[in-house]
Coordinates of C-alpha atoms and ligand atoms in Angstrom, one line a residue:
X115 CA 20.7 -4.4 9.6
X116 CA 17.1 -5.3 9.9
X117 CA 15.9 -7.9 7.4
X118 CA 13.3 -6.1 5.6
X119 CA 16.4 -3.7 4.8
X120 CA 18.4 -6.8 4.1
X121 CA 15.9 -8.6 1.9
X122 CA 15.4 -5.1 -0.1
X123 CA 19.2 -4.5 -0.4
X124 CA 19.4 -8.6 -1.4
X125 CA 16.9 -8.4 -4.2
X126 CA 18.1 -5.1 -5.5
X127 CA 21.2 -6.4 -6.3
X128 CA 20.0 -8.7 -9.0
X129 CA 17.7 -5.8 -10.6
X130 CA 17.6 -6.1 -14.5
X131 CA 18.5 -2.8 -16.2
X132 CA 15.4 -2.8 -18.2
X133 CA 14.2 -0.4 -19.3
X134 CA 10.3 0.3 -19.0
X135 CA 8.6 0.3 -22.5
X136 CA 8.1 4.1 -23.7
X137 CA 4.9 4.7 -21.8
X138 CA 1.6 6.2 -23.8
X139 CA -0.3 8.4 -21.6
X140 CA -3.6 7.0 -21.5
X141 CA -6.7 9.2 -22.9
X142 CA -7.4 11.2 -20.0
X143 CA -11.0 10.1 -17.7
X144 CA -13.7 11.9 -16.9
X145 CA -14.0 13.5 -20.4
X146 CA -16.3 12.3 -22.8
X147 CA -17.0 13.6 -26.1
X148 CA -20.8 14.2 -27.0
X149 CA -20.6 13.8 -30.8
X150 CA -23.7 12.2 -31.7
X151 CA -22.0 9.7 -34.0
X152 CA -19.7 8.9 -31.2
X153 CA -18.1 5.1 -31.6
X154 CA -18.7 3.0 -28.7
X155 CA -14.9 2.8 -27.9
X156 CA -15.4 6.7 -27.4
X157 CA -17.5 5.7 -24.2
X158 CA -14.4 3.1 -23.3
X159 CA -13.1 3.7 -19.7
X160 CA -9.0 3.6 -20.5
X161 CA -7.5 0.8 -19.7
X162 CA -5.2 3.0 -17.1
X163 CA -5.5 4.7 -14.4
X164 CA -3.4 7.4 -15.8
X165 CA 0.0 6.7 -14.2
X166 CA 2.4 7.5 -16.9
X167 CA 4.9 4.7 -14.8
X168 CA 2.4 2.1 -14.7
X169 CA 0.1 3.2 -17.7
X170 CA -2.1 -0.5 -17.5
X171 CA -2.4 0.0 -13.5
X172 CA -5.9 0.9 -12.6
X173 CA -8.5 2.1 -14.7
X174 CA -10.3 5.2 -16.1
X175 CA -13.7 6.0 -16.7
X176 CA -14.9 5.3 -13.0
X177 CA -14.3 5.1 -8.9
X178 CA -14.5 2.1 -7.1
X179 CA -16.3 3.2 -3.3
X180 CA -16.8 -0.8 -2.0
X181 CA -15.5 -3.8 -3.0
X182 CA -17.6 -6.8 -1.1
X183 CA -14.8 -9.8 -1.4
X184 CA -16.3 -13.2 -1.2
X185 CA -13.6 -15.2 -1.1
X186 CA -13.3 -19.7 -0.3
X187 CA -9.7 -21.1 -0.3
X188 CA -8.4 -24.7 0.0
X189 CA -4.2 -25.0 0.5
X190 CA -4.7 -28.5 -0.4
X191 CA -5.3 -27.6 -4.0
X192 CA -4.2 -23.8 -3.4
X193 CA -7.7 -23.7 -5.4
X194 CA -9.7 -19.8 -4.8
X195 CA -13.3 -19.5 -6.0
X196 CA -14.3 -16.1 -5.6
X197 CA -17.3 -13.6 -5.8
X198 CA -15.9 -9.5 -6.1
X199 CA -18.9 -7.2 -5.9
X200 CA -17.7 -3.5 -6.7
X201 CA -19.9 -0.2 -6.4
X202 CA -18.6 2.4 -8.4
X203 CA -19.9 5.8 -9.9
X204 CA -19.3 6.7 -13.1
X205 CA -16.9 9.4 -14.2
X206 CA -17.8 9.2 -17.8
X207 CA -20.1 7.7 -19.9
X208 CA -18.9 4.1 -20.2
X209 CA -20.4 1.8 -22.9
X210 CA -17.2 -0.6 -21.6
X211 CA -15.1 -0.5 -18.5
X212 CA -12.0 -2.1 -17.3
X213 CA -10.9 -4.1 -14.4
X214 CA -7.2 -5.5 -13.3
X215 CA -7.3 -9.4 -13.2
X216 CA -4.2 -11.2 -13.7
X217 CA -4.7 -15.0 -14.3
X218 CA -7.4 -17.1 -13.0
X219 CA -11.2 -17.4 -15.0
X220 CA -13.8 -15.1 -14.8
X221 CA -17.3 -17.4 -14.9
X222 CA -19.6 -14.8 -14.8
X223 CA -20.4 -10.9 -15.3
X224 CA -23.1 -8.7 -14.2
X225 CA -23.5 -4.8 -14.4
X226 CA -26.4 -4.2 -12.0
X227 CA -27.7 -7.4 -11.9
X228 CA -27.9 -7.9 -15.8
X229 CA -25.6 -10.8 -17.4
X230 CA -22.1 -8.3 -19.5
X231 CA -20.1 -9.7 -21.7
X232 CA -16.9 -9.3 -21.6
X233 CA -13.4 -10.3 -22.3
X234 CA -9.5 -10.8 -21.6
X235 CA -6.4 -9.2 -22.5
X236 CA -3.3 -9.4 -20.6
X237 CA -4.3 -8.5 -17.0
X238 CA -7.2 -6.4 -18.6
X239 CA -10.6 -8.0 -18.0
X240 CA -13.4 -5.7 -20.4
X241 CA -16.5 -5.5 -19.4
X242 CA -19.4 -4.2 -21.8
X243 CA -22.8 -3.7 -19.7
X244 CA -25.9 -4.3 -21.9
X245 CA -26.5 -1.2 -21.5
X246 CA -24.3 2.3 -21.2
X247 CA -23.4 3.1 -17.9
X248 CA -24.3 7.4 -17.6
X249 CA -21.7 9.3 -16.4
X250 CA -22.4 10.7 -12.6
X251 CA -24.2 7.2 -12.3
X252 CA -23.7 4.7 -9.6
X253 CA -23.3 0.9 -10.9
X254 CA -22.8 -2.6 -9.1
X255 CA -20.4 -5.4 -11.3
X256 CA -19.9 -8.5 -9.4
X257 CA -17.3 -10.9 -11.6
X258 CA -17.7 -14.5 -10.2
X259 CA -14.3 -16.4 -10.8
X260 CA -11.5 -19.3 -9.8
X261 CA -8.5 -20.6 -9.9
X262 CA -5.3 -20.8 -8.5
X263 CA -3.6 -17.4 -8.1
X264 CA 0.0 -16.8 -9.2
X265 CA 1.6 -14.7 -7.8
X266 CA 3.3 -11.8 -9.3
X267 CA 7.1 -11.8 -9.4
X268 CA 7.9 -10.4 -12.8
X269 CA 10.1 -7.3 -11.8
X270 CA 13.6 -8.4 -9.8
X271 CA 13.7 -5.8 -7.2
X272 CA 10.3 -6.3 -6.2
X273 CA 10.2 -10.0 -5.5
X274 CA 7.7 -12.1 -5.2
X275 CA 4.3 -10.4 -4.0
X276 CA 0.3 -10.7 -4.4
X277 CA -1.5 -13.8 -3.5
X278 CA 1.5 -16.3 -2.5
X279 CA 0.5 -19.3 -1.2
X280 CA 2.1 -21.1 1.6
X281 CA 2.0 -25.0 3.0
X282 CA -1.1 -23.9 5.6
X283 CA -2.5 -21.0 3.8
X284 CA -1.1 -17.6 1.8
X285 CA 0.7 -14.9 2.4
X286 CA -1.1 -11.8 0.7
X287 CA 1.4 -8.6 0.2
X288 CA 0.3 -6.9 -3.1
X289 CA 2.1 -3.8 -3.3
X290 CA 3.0 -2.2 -6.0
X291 CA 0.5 -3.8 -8.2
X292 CA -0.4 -7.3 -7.2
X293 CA -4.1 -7.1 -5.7
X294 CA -5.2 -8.0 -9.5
X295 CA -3.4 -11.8 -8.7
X296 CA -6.5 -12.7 -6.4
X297 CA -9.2 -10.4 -6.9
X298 CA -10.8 -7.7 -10.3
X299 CA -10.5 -4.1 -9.1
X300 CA -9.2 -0.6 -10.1
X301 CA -5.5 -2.0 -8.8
X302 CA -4.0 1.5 -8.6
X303 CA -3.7 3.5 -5.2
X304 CA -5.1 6.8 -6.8
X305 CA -8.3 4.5 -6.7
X306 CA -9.5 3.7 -2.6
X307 CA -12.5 2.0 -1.3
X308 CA -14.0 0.4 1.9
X309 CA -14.0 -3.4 2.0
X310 CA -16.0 -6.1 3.5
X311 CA -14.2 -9.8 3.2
X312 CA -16.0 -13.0 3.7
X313 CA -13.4 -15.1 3.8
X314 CA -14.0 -19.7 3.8
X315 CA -11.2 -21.9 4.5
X316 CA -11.1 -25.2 6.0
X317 CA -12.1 -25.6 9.7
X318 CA -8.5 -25.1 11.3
X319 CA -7.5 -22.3 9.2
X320 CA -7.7 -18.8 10.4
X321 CA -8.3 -16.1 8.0
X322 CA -6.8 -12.6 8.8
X323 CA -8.3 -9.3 6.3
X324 CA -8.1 -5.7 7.0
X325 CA -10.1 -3.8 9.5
X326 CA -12.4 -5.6 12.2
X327 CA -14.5 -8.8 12.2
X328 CA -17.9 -8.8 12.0
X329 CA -19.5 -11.3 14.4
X330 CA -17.9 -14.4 15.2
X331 CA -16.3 -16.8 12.5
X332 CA -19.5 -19.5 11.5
X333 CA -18.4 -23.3 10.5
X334 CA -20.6 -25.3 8.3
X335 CA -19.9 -29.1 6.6
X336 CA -16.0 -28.9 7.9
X337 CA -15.6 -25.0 6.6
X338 CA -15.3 -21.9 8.6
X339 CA -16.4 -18.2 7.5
X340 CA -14.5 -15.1 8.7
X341 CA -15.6 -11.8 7.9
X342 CA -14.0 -9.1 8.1
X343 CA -14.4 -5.3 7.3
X344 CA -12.2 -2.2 6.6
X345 CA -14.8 0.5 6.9
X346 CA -12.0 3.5 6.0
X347 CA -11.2 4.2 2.5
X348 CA -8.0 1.7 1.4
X349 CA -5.8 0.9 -1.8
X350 CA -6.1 -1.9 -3.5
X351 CA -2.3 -3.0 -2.1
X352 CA -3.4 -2.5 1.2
X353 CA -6.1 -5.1 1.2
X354 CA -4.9 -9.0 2.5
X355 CA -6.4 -12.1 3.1
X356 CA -3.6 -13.7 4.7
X357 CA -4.6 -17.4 5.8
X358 CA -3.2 -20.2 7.7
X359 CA -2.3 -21.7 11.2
X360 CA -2.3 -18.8 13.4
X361 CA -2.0 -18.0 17.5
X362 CA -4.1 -14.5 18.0
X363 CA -4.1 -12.2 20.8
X364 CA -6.6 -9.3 20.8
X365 CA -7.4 -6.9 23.2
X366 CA -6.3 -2.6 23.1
X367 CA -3.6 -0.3 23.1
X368 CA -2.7 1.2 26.7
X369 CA -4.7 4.3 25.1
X370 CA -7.8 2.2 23.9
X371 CA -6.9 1.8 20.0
X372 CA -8.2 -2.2 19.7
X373 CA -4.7 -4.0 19.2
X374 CA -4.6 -7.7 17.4
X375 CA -2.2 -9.8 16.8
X376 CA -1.3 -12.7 15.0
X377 CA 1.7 -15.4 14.4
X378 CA 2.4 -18.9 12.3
X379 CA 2.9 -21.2 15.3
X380 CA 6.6 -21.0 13.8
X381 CA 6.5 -17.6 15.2
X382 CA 4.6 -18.2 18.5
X383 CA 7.6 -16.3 20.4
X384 CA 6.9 -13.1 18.4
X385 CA 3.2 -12.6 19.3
X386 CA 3.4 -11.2 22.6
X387 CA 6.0 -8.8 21.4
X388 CA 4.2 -7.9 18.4
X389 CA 1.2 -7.3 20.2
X390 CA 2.8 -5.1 22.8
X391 CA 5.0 -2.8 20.7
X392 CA 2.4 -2.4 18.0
X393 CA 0.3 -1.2 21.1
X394 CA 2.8 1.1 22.5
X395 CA 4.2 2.8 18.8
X396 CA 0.7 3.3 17.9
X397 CA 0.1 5.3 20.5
X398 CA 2.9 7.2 20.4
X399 CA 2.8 8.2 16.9
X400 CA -0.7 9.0 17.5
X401 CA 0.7 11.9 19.6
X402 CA 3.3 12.5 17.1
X403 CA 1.3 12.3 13.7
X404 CA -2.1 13.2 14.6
X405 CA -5.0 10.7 15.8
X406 CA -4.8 7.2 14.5
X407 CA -6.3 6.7 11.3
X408 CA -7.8 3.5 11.6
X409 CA -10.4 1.4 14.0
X410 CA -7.7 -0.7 15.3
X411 CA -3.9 -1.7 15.0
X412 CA -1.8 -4.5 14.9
X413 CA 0.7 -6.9 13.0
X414 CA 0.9 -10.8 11.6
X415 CA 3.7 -12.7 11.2
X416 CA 3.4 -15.3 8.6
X417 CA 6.2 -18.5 7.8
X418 CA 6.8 -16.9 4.2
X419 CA 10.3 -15.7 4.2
X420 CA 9.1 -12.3 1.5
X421 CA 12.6 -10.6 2.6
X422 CA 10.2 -7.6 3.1
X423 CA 7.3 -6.2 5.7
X424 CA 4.2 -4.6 3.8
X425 CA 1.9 -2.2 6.1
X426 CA -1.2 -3.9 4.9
X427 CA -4.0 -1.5 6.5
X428 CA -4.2 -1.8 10.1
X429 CA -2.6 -5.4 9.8
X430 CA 0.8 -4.8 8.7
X431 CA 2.3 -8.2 7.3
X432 CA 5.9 -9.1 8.4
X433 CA 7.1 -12.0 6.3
X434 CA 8.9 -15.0 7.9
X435 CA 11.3 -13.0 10.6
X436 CA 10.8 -11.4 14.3
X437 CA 10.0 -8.4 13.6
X438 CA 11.7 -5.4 15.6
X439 CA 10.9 -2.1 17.2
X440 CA 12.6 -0.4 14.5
X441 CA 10.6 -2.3 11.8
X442 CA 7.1 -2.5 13.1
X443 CA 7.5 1.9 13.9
X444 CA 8.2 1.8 10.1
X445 CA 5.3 -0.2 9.0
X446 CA 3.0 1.7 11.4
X447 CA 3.9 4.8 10.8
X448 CA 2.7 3.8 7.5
X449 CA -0.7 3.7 8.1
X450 CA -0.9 7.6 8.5
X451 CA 2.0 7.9 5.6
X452 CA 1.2 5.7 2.9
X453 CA -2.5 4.7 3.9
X454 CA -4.3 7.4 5.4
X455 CA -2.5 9.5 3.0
X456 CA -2.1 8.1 -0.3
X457 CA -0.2 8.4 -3.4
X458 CA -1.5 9.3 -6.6
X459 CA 1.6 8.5 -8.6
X460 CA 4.6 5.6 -7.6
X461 CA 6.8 8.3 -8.5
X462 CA 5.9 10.0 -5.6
X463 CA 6.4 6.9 -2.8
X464 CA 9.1 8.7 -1.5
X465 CA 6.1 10.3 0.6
X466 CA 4.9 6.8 2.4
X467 CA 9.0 5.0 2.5
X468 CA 11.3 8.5 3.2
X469 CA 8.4 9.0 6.0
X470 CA 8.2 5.9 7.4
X471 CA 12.3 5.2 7.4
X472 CA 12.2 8.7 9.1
X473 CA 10.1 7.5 11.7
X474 CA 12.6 4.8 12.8
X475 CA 15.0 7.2 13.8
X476 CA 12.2 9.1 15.3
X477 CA 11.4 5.8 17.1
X478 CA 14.9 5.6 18.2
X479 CA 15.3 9.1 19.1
X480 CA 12.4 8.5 21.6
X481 CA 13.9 5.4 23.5
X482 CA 16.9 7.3 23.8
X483 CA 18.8 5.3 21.1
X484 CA 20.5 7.1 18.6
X485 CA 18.9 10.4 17.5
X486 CA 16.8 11.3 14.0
X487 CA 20.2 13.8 13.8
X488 CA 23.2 11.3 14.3
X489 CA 21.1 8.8 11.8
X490 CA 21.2 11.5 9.2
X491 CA 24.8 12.7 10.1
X492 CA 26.3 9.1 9.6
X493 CA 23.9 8.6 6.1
X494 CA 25.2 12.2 5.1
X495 CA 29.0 11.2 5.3
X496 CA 28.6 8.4 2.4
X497 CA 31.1 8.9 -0.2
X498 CA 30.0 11.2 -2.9
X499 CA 30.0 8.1 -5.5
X500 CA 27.5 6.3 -3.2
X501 CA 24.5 4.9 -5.2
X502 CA 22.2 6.9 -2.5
X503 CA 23.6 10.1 -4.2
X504 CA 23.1 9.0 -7.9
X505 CA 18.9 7.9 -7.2
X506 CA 17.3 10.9 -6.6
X507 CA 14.0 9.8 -4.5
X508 CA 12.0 12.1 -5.4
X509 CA 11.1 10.4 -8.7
X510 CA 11.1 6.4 -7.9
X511 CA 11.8 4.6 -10.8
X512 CA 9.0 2.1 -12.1
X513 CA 11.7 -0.8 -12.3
X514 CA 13.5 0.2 -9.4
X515 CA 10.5 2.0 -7.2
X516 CA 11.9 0.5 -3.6
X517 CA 15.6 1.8 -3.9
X518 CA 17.1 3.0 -1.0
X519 CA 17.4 6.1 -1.9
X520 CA 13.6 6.3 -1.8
X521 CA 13.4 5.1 2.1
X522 CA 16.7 6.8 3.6
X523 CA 17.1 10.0 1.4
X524 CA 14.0 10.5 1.0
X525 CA 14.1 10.0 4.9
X526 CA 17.2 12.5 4.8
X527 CA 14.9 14.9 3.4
X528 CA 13.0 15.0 6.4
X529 CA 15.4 15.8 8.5
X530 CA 17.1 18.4 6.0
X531 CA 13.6 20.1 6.6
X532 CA 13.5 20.0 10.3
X533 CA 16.8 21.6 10.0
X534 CA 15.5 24.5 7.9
X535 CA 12.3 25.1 9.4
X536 CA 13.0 24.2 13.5
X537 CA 11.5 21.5 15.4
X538 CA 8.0 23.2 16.1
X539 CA 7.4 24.1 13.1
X540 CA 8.2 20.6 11.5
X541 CA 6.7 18.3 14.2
X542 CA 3.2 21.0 13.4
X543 CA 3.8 20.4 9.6
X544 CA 3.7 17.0 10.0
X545 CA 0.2 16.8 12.1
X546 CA -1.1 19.6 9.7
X547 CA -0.4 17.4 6.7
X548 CA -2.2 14.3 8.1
X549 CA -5.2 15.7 9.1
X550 CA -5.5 17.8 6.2
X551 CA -5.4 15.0 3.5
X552 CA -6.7 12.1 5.9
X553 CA -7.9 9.5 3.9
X554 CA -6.9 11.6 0.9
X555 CA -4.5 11.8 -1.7
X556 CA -1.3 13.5 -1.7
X557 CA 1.8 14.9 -4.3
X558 CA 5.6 16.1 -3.8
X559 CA 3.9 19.1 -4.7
X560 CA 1.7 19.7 -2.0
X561 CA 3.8 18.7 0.5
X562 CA 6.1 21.5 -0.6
X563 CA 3.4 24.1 -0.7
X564 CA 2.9 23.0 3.0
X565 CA 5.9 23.0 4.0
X566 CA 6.4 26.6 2.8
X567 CA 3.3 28.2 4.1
X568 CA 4.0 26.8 7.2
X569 CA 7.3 27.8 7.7
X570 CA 7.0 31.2 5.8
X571 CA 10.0 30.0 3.9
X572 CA 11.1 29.3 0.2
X573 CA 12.0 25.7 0.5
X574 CA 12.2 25.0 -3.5
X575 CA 16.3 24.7 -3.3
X576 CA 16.3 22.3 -0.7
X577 CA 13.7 19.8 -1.7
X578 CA 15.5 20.5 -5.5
X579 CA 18.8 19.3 -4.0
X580 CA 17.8 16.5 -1.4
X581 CA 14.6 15.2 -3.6
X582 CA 15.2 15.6 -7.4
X583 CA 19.5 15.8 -8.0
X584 CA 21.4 13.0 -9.0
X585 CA 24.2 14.0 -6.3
X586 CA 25.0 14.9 -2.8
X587 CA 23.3 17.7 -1.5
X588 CA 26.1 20.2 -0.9
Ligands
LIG843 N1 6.2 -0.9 1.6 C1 7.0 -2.0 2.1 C2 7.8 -1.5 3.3 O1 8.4 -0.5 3.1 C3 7.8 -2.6 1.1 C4 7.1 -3.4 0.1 C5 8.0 -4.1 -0.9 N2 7.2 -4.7 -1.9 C6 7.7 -5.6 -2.8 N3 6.9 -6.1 -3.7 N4 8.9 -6.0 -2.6 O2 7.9 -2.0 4.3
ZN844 ZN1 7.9 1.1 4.0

């Protein structure tokens, strides 16, 4: 067993049986009334995104296109002053808006250059322009702030995750929800932007974001500046700025994709391997999935045991292990499932993990391991009382949204489907579905629709059974 698996399975046997608080659908955006004695808190943007799971997540009233992260970290005093500058367009008229900001002070707001005022509630930061923001309007808000991050760990299956900071650096993994623990933003993947990162840290210190750098890292007065940009469209989640002592190699796939690497010296033995198979299964599932996403691939290995990988966007993070084949084809299959393509709803992860689990047995089908087919055949013989069989992944629950139901049924379902509809036909339906949403957003839904125009075939009784009953498919 692999130890992302492990670490999963590990936390998800101390989940809580809470039960989430009844969840009030939040006004919906992108409506506003025009009653001429309208109240100001008419022209709020909801303080949700409109995820009935997650109903604080994200944020109505507006769409985040950039967020410009200025970032300056010391380990010494895990101490992060930071600078977030977001462009956004206006979906409403907004005489307030909110952003997600868990912890940490907020010094200073402007809404296109003019001081805001605003204030804090929970992880809810409110910001009131001087004046009303029209809707169809582009605006600029840049929150200077500092502090030390916390990191989120609230929820027992999903561990610690955010901003963590380690003994040379941090360790930034922030899905579901945990991008608010180091930076303000629209913290909800139904919400993606482009990024630019200028990250400071003490000379010595590497700093690792998304995307590509820009230019060479600068040093001035004993700091150095990396910067970094993610010029394709990314959720919050996705976004890192993982710091510390770290060995690099750089260089390109055997088919030209730019390819870097990085590992804690603790991990020095990983990095050629990293580097290598991230190379060679990016490649590949270029062929299988469509063209690459993305401007360039790769992995980091940080000395932060996290007991899970996260596919951060073109830099999957694997946390304090080697990882393997099977794990780094899961995380970058991810990059088409999961980032490319992105959920509007958790309920519907199923569509990034039942993908990405399906494409380690697609992995090991390739090398001539074990086949997609015997994987499912030896899941499929579970006894009938098997928690897999009582989770159905179709709808992850907020408090338990990583089961592993939602990574190896919802893999199962997969296969079920290449069953039904023949290998052509599946292996089409699969390039068809990431070129047609690239970048985009995607539901259960419309991969059903898909599915069934491709195939010519009513498919409703089989995603029913494998994706939505609480027991084994018959
Ligand atoms: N998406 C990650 C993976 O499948 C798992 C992330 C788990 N996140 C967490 N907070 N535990 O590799
Ligand atoms: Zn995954």
């Amino acid at each position: 067993m692999r130890v992302r698996r492990r670490g999963l399975v590990m936390l998800a046997a101390f989940v809580s049986a809470l039960a989430c608080a009844p969840a009030d659908e939040p006004p919906p955006t992108g409506s506003s009334s025009r009653l001429s004695n309208e109240t100001s808190t008419a022209q709020a943007g909801a303080p949700g995104i409109g995820d009935p799971d997650f109903p604080q997540d994200g944020n109505g009233g507006y769409d985040v296109s950039h967020y410009d992260l200025v970032i300056d970290y010391t380990p010494t005093t895990k101490r992060l002053e930071g600078v977030t500058t977001i462009k956004a367009g206006a979906t409403q008229d907004l005489s307030s808006f909110n952003l997600d900001l868990a912890g940490l002070g907020v010094r200073q707001v402007t809404v296109g250059g003019s001081p805001a005022t605003f204030t804090r509630q929970g992880d809810e930061l409110t910001v009131r322009p001087a004046s009303k923001i029209r809707t169809g309007s582009t605006f600029t808000v840049r929150v200077a702030y500092s502090g030390v991050p916390k990191p989120a760990k609230d929820s027992a299956n999903l561990g610690t995750y955010g901003f963590i900071a380690t003994a040379d650096g941090a360790f930034v993994a922030s899905e579901p929800n945990g991008s608010k623990t180091w930076f303000p933003g629209n913290d909800h993947p139904a919400d993606k932007a482009t990024f630019d990162f200028a990250i400071t840290v003490p000379a010595g210190v590497v700093a690792l974001a998304n995307g590509e750098q820009t230019g060479q890292p600068t040093t001035v007065g004993g700091k150095t500046t990396y910067r970094w940009r993610e010029r394709h469209p990314m959720a919050t989640y996705l976004a890192t700025a993982t710091m510390g002592k770290f060995e690099t190699r750089s260089g390109s796939t055997p088919a030209g994709i730019p390819n870097f690497a990085a590992a804690d010296p603790k991990f020095k033995s990983s990095l050629d391997g990293l580097y290598t198979t991230s190379g060679e299964i990016t490649d590949y599932w270029s062929q299988v999935f469509g063209p690459y996403p993305f401007s360039s691939t790769g992995g980091m290995v940080d000395d932060y045991s996290a007991g899970y990988a996260l596919e951060n966007q073109t830099k999957p993070l694997y946390g304090g292990f080697d990882p393997d084949e099977s794990i780094i084809a899961h995380e970058l299959a991810h990059q088409w499932f999961g980032n490319s393509l992105s959920i509007k709803r958790w309920k519907d992860l199923w569509l990034n993990e039942g993908f990405a689990t399906y494409a380690e047995w697609l992995w090991s089908e390739h090398k001539g391991s074990k086949t997609a087919e015997a994987f499912f055949n030896e899941y499929r013989q579970r006894p009938a009382d098997d928690a897999i069989w009582k989770y159905p992944p179709g709808r992850a629950k907020p408090n338990d949204l990583f089961n592993q139901s939602v990574y190896t049924r919802g893999g199962m379902t997969l296969h079920a489907l290449r069953q039904a509809i023949g290998d052509a036909t599946f292996f089409s339906l699969l390039k068809t579905w990431t070129a047609q949403h690239r970048y985009g957003h995607v539901t259960t839904e419309s991969f059903v629709d898909l599915a069934e125009r491709l195939s010519g075939k009513q498919l409703d009784a089989l995603f029913d059974a494998w994706l939505f009953q609480p027991r084994r498919p018959a």
